[in-house]
XYZ file of C-alpha atoms in Angstrom:
740
model
C 271.335 -11.452 52.662
C 269.033 -14.453 53.203
C 267.994 -17.828 51.718
C 265.108 -16.375 49.727
C 267.343 -13.820 47.982
C 269.903 -16.527 47.171
C 267.237 -18.689 45.526
C 266.282 -15.885 43.089
C 268.719 -14.631 40.504
C 267.986 -10.919 40.772
C 269.612 -8.652 38.178
C 268.868 -5.538 40.296
C 269.665 -6.834 43.782
C 271.675 -3.717 44.705
C 268.757 -1.434 43.782
C 266.397 -3.521 45.956
C 268.774 -3.409 48.945
C 269.256 0.361 48.542
C 265.471 0.869 48.505
C 265.091 -1.279 51.628
C 267.689 0.824 53.452
C 265.882 4.020 52.534
C 262.635 2.429 53.756
C 264.370 1.664 57.028
C 265.347 5.334 57.377
C 261.757 6.415 56.690
C 260.506 3.963 59.376
C 262.922 5.635 61.856
C 261.477 9.100 61.020
C 257.907 7.825 61.510
C 258.425 5.825 64.752
C 261.077 7.984 66.458
C 260.443 11.485 65.152
C 256.662 11.316 64.777
C 256.702 12.441 61.126
C 253.698 11.668 58.901
C 253.973 8.505 56.719
C 253.654 10.385 53.406
C 256.222 13.001 54.378
C 258.711 10.451 55.741
C 258.758 8.308 52.608
C 258.816 11.309 50.279
C 261.886 12.592 52.133
C 263.806 9.634 50.679
C 262.067 9.746 47.268
C 259.810 6.742 47.934
C 256.234 6.515 46.761
C 254.506 4.192 49.255
C 250.798 4.315 50.179
C 250.058 5.065 53.872
C 247.749 2.033 53.805
C 250.741 -0.211 53.048
C 252.817 1.083 56.007
C 251.376 -1.242 58.731
C 252.332 -4.306 56.618
C 255.811 -2.929 55.915
C 256.432 -2.087 59.580
C 255.242 -5.522 60.696
C 257.706 -7.231 58.319
C 260.496 -4.925 59.541
C 259.849 -5.795 63.164
C 259.782 -9.502 62.373
C 262.836 -9.828 60.113
C 264.617 -6.462 60.138
C 266.094 -5.092 56.897
C 265.706 -8.436 55.137
C 261.949 -8.389 55.801
C 261.424 -5.203 53.772
C 263.511 -6.130 50.717
C 261.225 -6.572 47.715
C 261.597 -10.261 46.776
C 259.055 -10.185 43.991
C 260.126 -11.049 40.463
C 263.642 -12.101 39.596
C 265.614 -12.642 36.439
C 263.436 -14.456 33.927
C 264.037 -15.607 30.397
C 261.975 -13.509 28.011
C 259.490 -15.726 26.160
C 258.443 -13.197 23.492
C 261.728 -12.503 21.694
C 261.897 -9.765 19.054
C 261.846 -12.427 16.294
C 258.674 -14.023 17.734
C 257.082 -10.565 18.031
C 257.901 -9.809 14.374
C 256.488 -13.239 13.367
C 253.166 -12.510 15.151
C 252.844 -9.125 13.481
C 253.698 -10.609 10.068
C 251.066 -13.374 10.400
C 248.337 -10.903 11.368
C 249.290 -8.500 8.605
C 248.970 -11.290 6.036
C 245.596 -12.479 7.307
C 243.478 -9.964 9.260
C 240.977 -12.703 10.205
C 243.495 -14.703 12.247
C 242.625 -14.854 15.945
C 245.129 -14.793 18.811
C 244.397 -18.466 19.393
C 245.250 -19.360 15.805
C 248.422 -17.271 15.901
C 249.499 -18.990 19.160
C 249.308 -22.368 17.345
C 251.533 -21.029 14.529
C 254.105 -19.710 17.041
C 254.197 -23.087 18.734
C 254.723 -24.839 15.406
C 257.448 -22.403 14.329
C 259.367 -21.751 17.577
C 258.224 -24.525 19.952
C 257.122 -21.842 22.491
C 253.751 -21.782 24.261
C 252.505 -18.178 24.586
C 249.462 -16.961 26.455
C 246.658 -15.629 24.249
C 246.644 -12.354 26.210
C 250.363 -11.778 25.399
C 249.579 -12.085 21.680
C 246.470 -9.822 22.054
C 248.631 -7.139 23.767
C 251.163 -7.201 20.934
C 248.435 -6.857 18.272
C 246.699 -4.085 20.205
C 249.925 -2.094 20.566
C 250.440 -2.261 16.809
C 246.804 -1.418 16.073
C 246.115 -4.836 14.547
C 243.555 -6.047 17.131
C 240.092 -6.818 15.732
C 238.556 -5.601 18.987
C 236.002 -8.383 18.966
C 235.043 -9.480 22.484
C 232.362 -11.529 24.118
C 228.787 -10.364 23.397
C 227.407 -8.538 26.432
C 224.570 -10.347 28.145
C 221.321 -8.520 28.848
C 220.808 -7.800 32.524
C 217.616 -9.101 33.961
C 215.320 -6.679 35.801
C 216.625 -6.204 39.338
C 215.329 -4.174 42.294
C 217.410 -1.146 43.264
C 217.192 1.619 45.842
C 217.113 5.311 44.833
C 215.993 4.475 41.307
C 214.572 8.026 41.095
C 218.189 9.259 40.977
C 218.099 8.387 37.235
C 216.044 11.552 36.778
C 219.089 13.580 37.862
C 221.362 11.398 35.784
C 219.194 12.208 32.798
C 219.494 15.936 33.556
C 223.269 15.688 33.875
C 223.407 13.885 30.498
C 221.289 16.630 28.874
C 223.519 19.330 30.416
C 226.744 17.457 29.597
C 228.230 18.399 32.978
C 229.990 15.042 33.625
C 231.597 15.324 30.186
C 232.834 18.872 31.017
C 234.447 17.643 34.252
C 236.054 14.549 32.664
C 237.307 16.602 29.705
C 239.120 18.949 32.105
C 240.694 16.047 34.009
C 241.858 14.383 30.779
C 243.280 17.671 29.393
C 245.315 18.137 32.582
C 246.401 14.460 32.609
C 247.556 14.746 28.968
C 249.561 17.877 29.830
C 251.279 16.039 32.705
C 252.118 13.054 30.517
C 253.388 15.354 27.737
C 255.628 17.248 30.196
C 256.969 13.913 31.555
C 256.420 15.035 35.181
C 257.319 11.916 37.177
C 255.927 13.298 40.460
C 252.434 12.496 39.152
C 253.297 9.050 37.767
C 251.921 7.175 40.772
C 248.457 8.809 40.516
C 245.860 6.456 39.055
C 243.755 9.423 37.837
C 246.430 10.140 35.193
C 246.014 6.783 33.439
C 242.289 6.226 34.167
C 239.979 5.849 31.170
C 237.103 8.246 30.498
C 234.619 5.598 31.518
C 236.252 5.089 34.942
C 236.580 8.854 35.475
C 232.915 9.378 34.607
C 231.801 6.692 37.066
C 233.847 8.091 39.909
C 232.786 11.694 39.213
C 229.111 10.576 39.125
C 229.644 8.693 42.402
C 230.803 11.955 44.026
C 227.984 13.920 42.403
C 225.227 11.597 43.618
C 226.400 11.427 47.266
C 223.714 13.944 48.510
C 220.959 11.828 46.966
C 222.083 9.001 49.273
C 222.453 11.444 52.203
C 226.223 10.946 52.275
C 227.916 14.117 53.530
C 231.571 13.152 53.163
C 233.845 10.435 51.776
C 234.099 8.831 55.207
C 230.475 7.746 54.781
C 231.605 5.233 52.198
C 233.082 3.475 55.241
C 230.695 4.212 58.064
C 227.354 4.610 56.231
C 228.108 2.346 53.279
C 225.577 3.042 50.495
C 223.311 0.470 49.029
C 223.721 -0.921 45.529
C 221.746 1.922 43.984
C 224.781 4.224 43.968
C 226.809 1.711 41.975
C 223.991 1.164 39.460
C 223.356 4.910 39.134
C 227.032 5.773 38.529
C 227.457 2.815 36.124
C 230.145 1.002 38.178
C 227.864 -1.918 39.090
C 228.683 -2.146 42.778
C 229.419 1.032 44.770
C 233.073 1.953 45.020
C 234.841 1.230 48.301
C 236.002 3.944 50.705
C 239.716 3.683 49.852
C 239.018 3.943 46.106
C 236.982 7.107 46.440
C 239.239 8.604 49.117
C 242.352 8.135 46.933
C 240.489 9.555 43.895
C 239.441 12.640 45.799
C 242.964 13.087 47.167
C 244.409 12.916 43.666
C 242.020 15.391 41.984
C 243.243 18.507 43.866
C 246.861 17.732 42.919
C 245.880 18.341 39.310
C 245.244 22.022 40.147
C 242.050 22.125 38.115
C 239.666 23.499 40.782
C 239.476 27.097 39.512
C 239.537 26.351 35.782
C 236.892 23.686 36.436
C 234.678 26.433 37.953
C 235.048 28.437 34.776
C 234.310 25.400 32.579
C 231.134 24.619 34.533
C 230.075 28.259 34.577
C 230.370 28.365 30.820
C 228.307 25.124 30.610
C 225.533 26.562 32.867
C 225.386 29.701 30.708
C 225.026 27.624 27.514
C 222.521 25.114 28.986
C 220.235 27.776 30.504
C 220.589 29.859 27.324
C 221.753 33.044 29.054
C 222.512 35.693 26.376
C 223.249 38.700 28.684
C 221.578 40.999 26.207
C 219.058 42.656 28.598
C 219.719 44.677 31.727
C 218.015 41.922 33.751
C 220.401 39.246 32.391
C 223.365 41.512 33.135
C 222.391 41.671 36.819
C 224.244 39.401 39.281
C 224.044 38.702 43.007
C 227.067 37.908 45.210
C 226.773 36.115 48.565
C 229.201 34.592 51.004
C 228.775 31.311 52.896
C 230.943 30.600 56.006
C 232.023 26.965 56.184
C 233.306 25.941 59.640
C 236.629 24.067 59.809
C 237.256 21.430 62.492
C 241.067 21.478 62.725
C 243.622 21.919 65.498
C 245.872 23.959 63.214
C 246.090 27.747 63.566
C 244.084 28.836 60.533
C 242.369 32.168 59.731
C 239.070 32.846 61.523
C 235.957 34.814 60.689
C 232.620 35.819 62.172
C 230.014 33.076 61.600
C 226.821 35.095 61.508
C 224.477 32.146 62.169
C 226.361 31.009 65.252
C 227.418 34.570 66.183
C 230.937 33.379 66.988
C 234.473 33.869 65.710
C 235.342 30.423 64.261
C 237.945 28.791 62.050
C 236.327 28.713 58.650
C 236.489 28.975 54.877
C 234.621 31.698 52.973
C 232.785 30.363 49.935
C 231.516 33.149 47.675
C 228.832 32.501 45.059
C 227.884 34.680 42.113
C 224.272 34.061 41.098
C 222.481 35.052 37.885
C 219.375 37.263 37.888
C 217.180 34.242 38.694
C 219.198 33.117 41.700
C 221.053 30.237 40.033
C 224.616 29.824 41.406
C 227.003 30.065 38.461
C 230.452 30.197 39.967
C 231.825 29.439 43.462
C 234.963 31.142 44.828
C 236.699 29.674 47.927
C 238.848 31.927 50.179
C 240.354 31.826 53.701
C 238.139 32.621 56.658
C 239.618 36.112 57.188
C 238.760 37.281 53.668
C 236.385 40.242 53.184
C 233.663 40.737 50.644
C 235.123 44.106 49.637
C 238.317 42.461 48.420
C 236.632 39.499 46.699
C 233.839 41.120 44.617
C 236.008 42.242 41.716
C 238.065 38.998 41.504
C 234.927 36.827 41.313
C 233.457 39.136 38.638
C 236.694 38.851 36.651
C 236.679 35.061 37.037
C 233.173 34.855 35.628
C 233.873 37.161 32.716
C 237.060 35.194 32.027
C 234.972 32.033 31.627
C 232.661 33.731 29.120
C 235.331 35.659 27.311
C 233.644 39.066 27.475
C 232.266 41.620 29.921
C 228.805 40.538 30.969
C 228.398 41.986 34.488
C 226.761 45.415 34.420
C 224.969 45.452 37.817
C 226.066 43.706 41.003
C 223.914 43.452 44.141
C 225.556 42.554 47.462
C 225.012 43.078 51.175
C 226.355 45.807 53.460
C 229.644 43.944 54.109
C 230.717 45.216 50.703
C 230.322 48.909 51.615
C 233.647 50.555 50.658
C 234.348 53.876 48.955
C 237.391 52.457 47.163
C 235.245 49.632 45.761
C 232.467 52.069 44.782
C 234.979 54.243 42.858
C 236.307 51.132 41.091
C 232.797 50.173 40.035
C 232.215 53.629 38.593
C 235.611 53.710 36.827
C 234.873 50.330 35.176
C 231.436 51.467 34.079
C 229.674 48.927 36.323
C 226.754 49.612 38.696
C 226.060 48.341 42.237
C 223.185 48.270 44.698
C 223.745 47.606 48.408
C 222.566 48.738 51.857
C 224.141 51.417 54.002
C 225.536 50.278 57.327
C 223.447 51.392 60.314
C 226.465 53.158 61.972
C 226.754 55.429 58.930
C 223.583 57.369 59.663
C 221.401 58.284 62.668
C 218.205 59.612 61.172
C 216.579 61.146 58.137
C 218.468 64.401 58.813
C 221.766 62.736 57.717
C 220.652 62.716 54.043
C 220.256 65.420 51.402
C 216.823 65.672 49.777
C 215.586 67.820 46.900
C 213.291 70.644 47.810
C 209.723 69.429 48.093
C 210.750 65.776 48.311
C 208.089 63.635 50.047
C 207.539 60.073 51.226
C 205.838 57.886 48.623
C 203.784 54.724 49.337
C 204.650 51.667 47.175
C 203.734 47.977 47.161
C 206.386 45.502 45.990
C 205.505 41.955 44.980
C 207.839 39.245 46.276
C 208.005 35.453 46.115
C 206.258 35.368 49.524
C 203.580 37.961 48.870
C 203.428 41.758 48.925
C 205.528 44.142 51.002
C 204.412 47.717 51.729
C 206.933 50.549 51.940
C 207.098 54.326 52.264
C 210.088 55.390 50.201
C 211.976 58.666 49.815
C 214.874 59.400 47.479
C 217.910 61.571 48.187
C 221.731 61.609 48.235
C 224.489 61.180 50.787
C 228.149 62.193 50.813
C 230.290 59.330 52.126
C 233.738 60.303 53.489
C 236.714 57.900 53.651
C 238.191 58.116 57.159
C 241.850 57.678 56.281
C 242.135 59.764 53.108
C 239.237 62.124 53.591
C 238.070 61.443 50.028
C 234.387 61.913 49.326
C 231.945 59.883 47.223
C 228.323 60.816 46.549
C 225.753 58.012 46.350
C 222.098 57.941 45.444
C 220.057 56.774 48.452
C 216.529 55.385 48.785
C 215.074 55.309 52.289
C 212.459 52.531 52.592
C 210.291 52.295 55.678
C 208.906 48.747 55.857
C 205.299 49.264 57.063
C 205.135 45.637 58.173
C 208.247 45.461 60.366
C 208.943 49.127 61.066
C 212.529 48.819 59.902
C 214.091 51.349 57.529
C 216.882 49.969 55.309
C 218.747 52.572 53.314
C 219.574 51.401 49.752
C 222.554 53.047 48.060
C 223.638 52.858 44.409
C 225.676 54.560 41.716
C 222.836 54.222 39.223
C 222.098 57.768 38.196
C 218.547 59.103 37.509
C 219.078 59.301 33.759
C 219.785 55.555 33.752
C 216.880 54.617 36.057
C 214.451 57.414 37.017
C 212.202 55.066 39.036
C 213.907 54.313 42.389
C 211.212 51.680 43.149
C 212.809 49.395 40.529
C 216.164 49.675 42.334
C 214.560 48.674 45.652
C 212.854 45.727 43.918
C 216.189 44.486 42.591
C 217.717 44.402 46.039
C 214.663 42.875 47.732
C 214.833 40.099 45.124
C 218.240 39.219 46.660
C 216.600 38.486 50.077
C 214.455 35.756 48.580
C 217.295 34.368 46.496
C 219.276 34.173 49.688
C 216.442 32.161 51.267
C 216.456 29.854 48.303
C 220.220 29.494 48.654
C 219.823 28.606 52.313
C 217.544 25.758 51.280
C 220.447 24.239 49.322
C 222.591 23.843 52.467
C 220.828 20.970 54.249
C 220.137 18.955 51.100
C 223.489 19.383 49.351
C 225.615 19.587 52.552
C 227.312 22.852 51.612
C 228.363 23.223 55.238
C 230.508 20.057 55.054
C 234.243 20.604 54.844
C 236.158 18.094 52.713
C 239.743 18.926 53.439
C 241.833 20.331 56.323
C 245.400 20.006 55.039
C 247.208 23.176 56.055
C 250.079 24.949 54.325
C 252.396 26.939 56.627
C 252.731 30.572 55.544
C 256.015 32.509 55.661
C 254.259 35.457 57.287
C 251.487 35.350 59.857
C 249.174 38.022 58.511
C 246.703 37.580 61.383
C 249.397 38.335 64.037
C 250.654 41.211 61.856
C 247.123 42.700 61.742
C 246.670 42.232 65.509
C 250.029 43.879 66.288
C 249.318 46.713 63.890
C 245.873 47.299 65.387
C 247.185 47.274 68.975
C 250.072 49.581 68.087
C 247.587 51.977 66.418
C 245.484 51.901 69.572
C 248.552 52.715 71.700
C 249.400 55.609 69.369
C 245.834 56.896 69.449
C 245.687 56.693 73.285
C 249.134 58.284 73.606
C 248.031 61.190 71.394
C 244.873 61.490 73.530
C 247.049 61.690 76.663
C 249.281 64.338 75.073
C 246.224 66.332 74.100
C 244.782 66.023 77.658
C 248.069 67.060 79.215
C 248.218 70.072 76.914
C 244.659 70.954 78.018
C 245.679 70.723 81.686
C 248.645 73.016 81.065
C 246.416 75.580 79.405
C 243.896 75.384 82.200
C 246.582 75.758 84.906
C 247.939 78.784 83.038
C 244.405 80.239 82.853
C 243.872 79.632 86.560
C 247.172 81.362 87.334
C 246.153 84.364 85.223
C 242.717 84.491 86.832
C 244.183 84.467 90.294
C 246.563 87.268 89.388
C 243.685 89.314 87.949
C 241.583 88.558 91.050
C 244.384 89.588 93.461
C 244.941 92.854 91.566
C 241.224 93.631 91.665
C 241.000 92.783 95.374
C 244.061 94.993 96.086
C 242.460 97.884 94.168
C 239.207 97.573 96.173
C 241.111 97.335 99.447
C 243.033 100.547 98.632
C 239.726 102.345 97.835
C 238.267 101.065 101.085
C 241.298 102.387 103.016
C 240.737 105.832 101.460
C 237.030 105.771 102.364
C 237.842 104.656 105.931
C 240.347 107.524 106.266
C 237.809 110.097 105.018
C 235.134 108.774 107.404
C 237.452 109.385 110.384
C 237.794 113.077 109.501
C 234.391 113.744 107.950
C 231.924 115.781 110.153
C 229.061 116.202 107.658
C 226.360 113.664 108.346
C 225.177 113.396 104.767
C 228.752 112.963 103.502
C 229.415 110.260 106.113
C 226.219 108.447 105.062
C 227.395 108.610 101.423
C 230.813 107.213 102.328
C 229.249 104.469 104.413
C 227.004 103.480 101.479
C 230.067 103.384 99.156
C 231.904 101.249 101.718
C 229.072 98.693 101.793
C 228.888 98.654 97.994
C 232.598 97.966 97.698
C 232.431 95.162 100.251
C 229.538 93.613 98.293
C 231.434 94.087 94.970
C 234.550 92.458 96.500
C 232.478 89.519 97.796
C 230.727 88.906 94.454
C 233.951 89.362 92.539
C 235.831 86.822 94.689
C 232.854 84.421 94.491
C 232.811 84.658 90.675
C 236.537 84.107 90.276
C 236.540 81.217 92.764
C 233.635 79.522 90.891
C 235.528 79.896 87.560
C 238.755 78.566 89.094
C 236.796 75.715 90.757
C 235.222 74.764 87.432
C 238.587 74.777 85.709
C 240.076 72.725 88.511
C 237.279 70.172 88.033
C 238.127 70.110 84.332
C 241.751 69.432 85.280
C 240.719 66.644 87.673
C 238.512 65.016 85.006
C 241.310 65.224 82.454
C 243.749 63.731 84.952
C 241.368 60.826 85.594
C 241.015 60.490 81.784
C 244.851 60.399 81.488
C 245.099 57.757 84.254
C 242.431 55.674 82.490
C 244.256 55.918 79.129
C 247.568 55.005 80.768
C 245.996 51.931 82.292
C 244.511 51.020 78.880
C 247.921 51.434 77.297
C 249.364 49.209 80.011
C 246.726 46.518 79.245
C 247.392 46.785 75.496
C 251.144 46.562 76.074
C 250.550 43.436 78.131
C 248.468 42.009 75.283
C 251.247 42.829 72.854
C 253.853 41.122 75.029
C 251.712 37.961 75.222
C 251.306 37.699 71.414
C 253.554 34.996 70.010
C 254.840 36.762 66.937
C 256.590 33.560 65.845
C 253.334 31.626 65.797
C 252.872 29.832 62.461
C 249.686 30.552 60.476
C 248.386 27.792 58.304
C 246.197 28.267 55.252
C 243.893 25.446 54.373
C 244.539 23.842 50.988
C 241.026 24.446 49.738
C 241.403 22.736 46.342
C 239.638 19.506 47.396
C 236.880 21.488 49.093
C 236.480 23.718 46.043
C 236.167 20.689 43.716
C 233.393 19.226 45.943
C 231.684 22.644 46.035
C 231.737 22.617 42.215
C 230.095 19.192 42.220
C 227.457 20.303 44.749
C 226.617 23.337 42.611
C 226.481 21.094 39.514
C 223.966 18.794 41.230
C 221.921 21.795 42.397
C 221.796 23.221 38.885
C 220.897 19.829 37.452
C 217.938 19.858 39.908
C 217.020 23.398 38.710
C 217.270 22.207 35.071
C 214.866 19.332 35.820
C 212.395 21.643 37.542
C 212.548 24.154 34.710
C 212.166 21.692 31.795
C 210.479 18.544 33.192
C 208.428 19.567 36.253
C 204.951 21.118 36.506
C 205.111 24.913 37.125
C 203.910 24.604 40.762
C 207.137 22.773 41.673
C 209.464 25.394 40.196
C 210.484 26.813 43.597
C 210.613 23.472 45.487
C 213.950 22.944 47.265
C 216.348 20.084 46.505
C 215.749 18.248 49.807
C 211.952 18.120 49.259
C 212.323 16.791 45.683
C 214.962 14.327 46.802
C 212.642 12.847 49.402
C 209.735 12.668 46.919
C 211.437 11.500 43.720
C 215.187 10.900 43.837
C 215.033 8.492 46.810
C 212.161 6.457 45.363
C 213.136 2.770 44.960
C 212.383 0.786 41.840
C 213.700 -1.665 39.260
C 216.244 -1.517 36.417
C 216.774 -3.560 33.304
C 219.678 -2.886 30.971
C 220.171 -4.178 27.422
C 222.750 -3.341 24.791
C 220.756 -0.298 23.573
C 218.478 0.698 26.469
C 218.396 1.382 30.221
C 214.869 0.837 31.499
C 214.104 2.220 34.982
C 210.811 1.632 36.745
C 209.834 3.558 39.916
C 207.661 1.884 42.520
C 204.071 3.008 42.988
C 203.289 5.745 45.545
C 200.633 3.923 47.574
C 199.383 6.762 49.717
C 200.642 9.976 48.095
C 198.560 10.532 44.983
C 200.144 13.919 44.325
C 203.591 12.313 44.355
C 202.413 9.581 41.981
C 201.054 12.195 39.543
C 204.302 14.225 39.818
C 206.474 11.193 39.142
C 204.342 10.180 36.082
C 204.490 13.735 34.722
C 208.273 13.985 35.051
C 208.924 10.466 33.697
C 206.806 11.184 30.579
C 208.792 14.386 29.960
C 212.080 12.486 30.407
C 211.004 9.806 27.896
C 209.936 12.489 25.415
C 213.402 14.035 25.606
C 214.984 10.850 24.142
C 218.035 10.975 26.448
C 221.018 8.925 25.244
C 223.908 7.991 27.532
C 227.607 8.249 26.545
C 227.513 4.481 25.890
C 224.760 5.051 23.306
C 221.923 3.641 25.393
C 218.505 5.270 25.553
C 217.181 6.091 29.028
C 213.559 5.044 29.391
C 211.588 5.428 32.659
C 208.132 4.593 33.969
C 206.157 4.554 37.209
C 204.237 1.515 38.369
């Protein structure tokens, strides 16, 4: 099989040749069939990185099968025999102070074998006999770094314990995998990574928005400066392939949803939310559309900002009463708020372990009678806005006798808003089932804009007599939504981090389209049947009218004949004048009678013509719909995006946002409480400076703000608060900061 193989005495030569032949088959699938590298190698049970494939293929082209046989290793004589191993353990057990170097000398004297110190250290460590004494760590001299202000967020994350929560979840899952002996995960480095390495990589992902890095690709194209490595604790920033592989491995652990619950629980503890008051039991639910750039056929949805139907993911957020996002919920782009409200509430309550959601506020996309009934049955309350197509005017509502418009002023984050409000009720009817549901309504005429939103709720008057408070709760959502929009540019919530699609057995989108078109055909067919029935009735009516008219005309003509006969024989002048007058009257009656019947028949004929045109129109529409149906490829495969990677990154973005909120709440002056992340990032987190690290302290110095006195004062204020908090890192080092 070649000179190189002959030189080495392999004990597993057959295994190596078999693996090379399987690799050759995988190469055939890739080059001839166009199959992806990962999929091709996995088909034959091989675990080979896609990054190694160009090297493997090059060797195969140069030398064929022989070029891809693994020639590493070979049969070697084992230096550390069981007897030598026992001797090493015995020597260390007798004298704990013996070093690996001293034991090596004893082994050489006893067995005439030279061992490496590391081999001896590994044996001692495995048996728990290592002294663990290493080289003393040198103090790092003060060095200049970019984004030194990022240590403010690092301090907040340490106080909140968020990195620990994430690493704990990864380690729990990794331990489960190792315990179950699942070999399909064996190749993943995240399984064997230490807590320190996991913390550094998680922090690297967390801090990306500070360095204006939207996606992992920016580790390659917009490579960060040294500040990211120093901030995460890794020294130099990680390379693209390292972070890309790490982020590819995380979703395979299937921890995205349970991680959301872990972090939600952490936010609740850190921000000391007790859920004892009605205010704390109020939550807001919003949906953010995240556009997907993929060629695969994935579900689509209406992107309100762009006003287009686009391939996207729906990311739902449940916020607390102060607008802090607590838990994200990622769904396909064709999801609907009506179907997701209850699951996200259940997910939040699952994280806390008890029912905490009493009132939910959401937009008009959630208007559904079935959902309203479920809220009422579960003892929960909602506030939303009625859709504009569900009412025309004030007359569509029921008001109590003597009910009048009332002027109110509502304070908001952006000033005062003036309304005229009026309270009433409305009966909503479900189209399909005909079931009814009564809601409490509050009409609110905005005196500034002239608009009149209609707020609806199942909060009864005995629970909240003052309807103004209900309006205030919903209006608060508008300004929370604005605050949420400010997160998008700074934290890159619009960025999609994964587009791997999973083929579904059933194409639900095609199924919905076909069902909708078939329902349209049925509706139009029924309309045609109804119109044809109308035409038949009209034709029958025309026939009866003509018969009646002919009878009437015949009767009048017979009477006229009698009068004409009498006039021929009548001599009396007065009698002839009377008969002549009757004759004229009958002619007039006949003329008016015929005119009336002809007008009625003409009108009915017009109705028939209109209905016939209507039928022709509906038949053409059915023809168009049938053509659409015939063009639909019912075998088209629908893919659903594997959103686990994206959901993990969304969790990290929310964690960074909440760390920023934690800083502003506990360490910032009150006037900066509502400042958005991007503004604070540009003022503080991006500020360059210096760092000096010793064995018990990390000292960070921010550069002086030469022209912005307000920024200098803000930085000094925050730094003093950070120092007063006595923040200690996981390595036991105190974080100390100052501003030049």
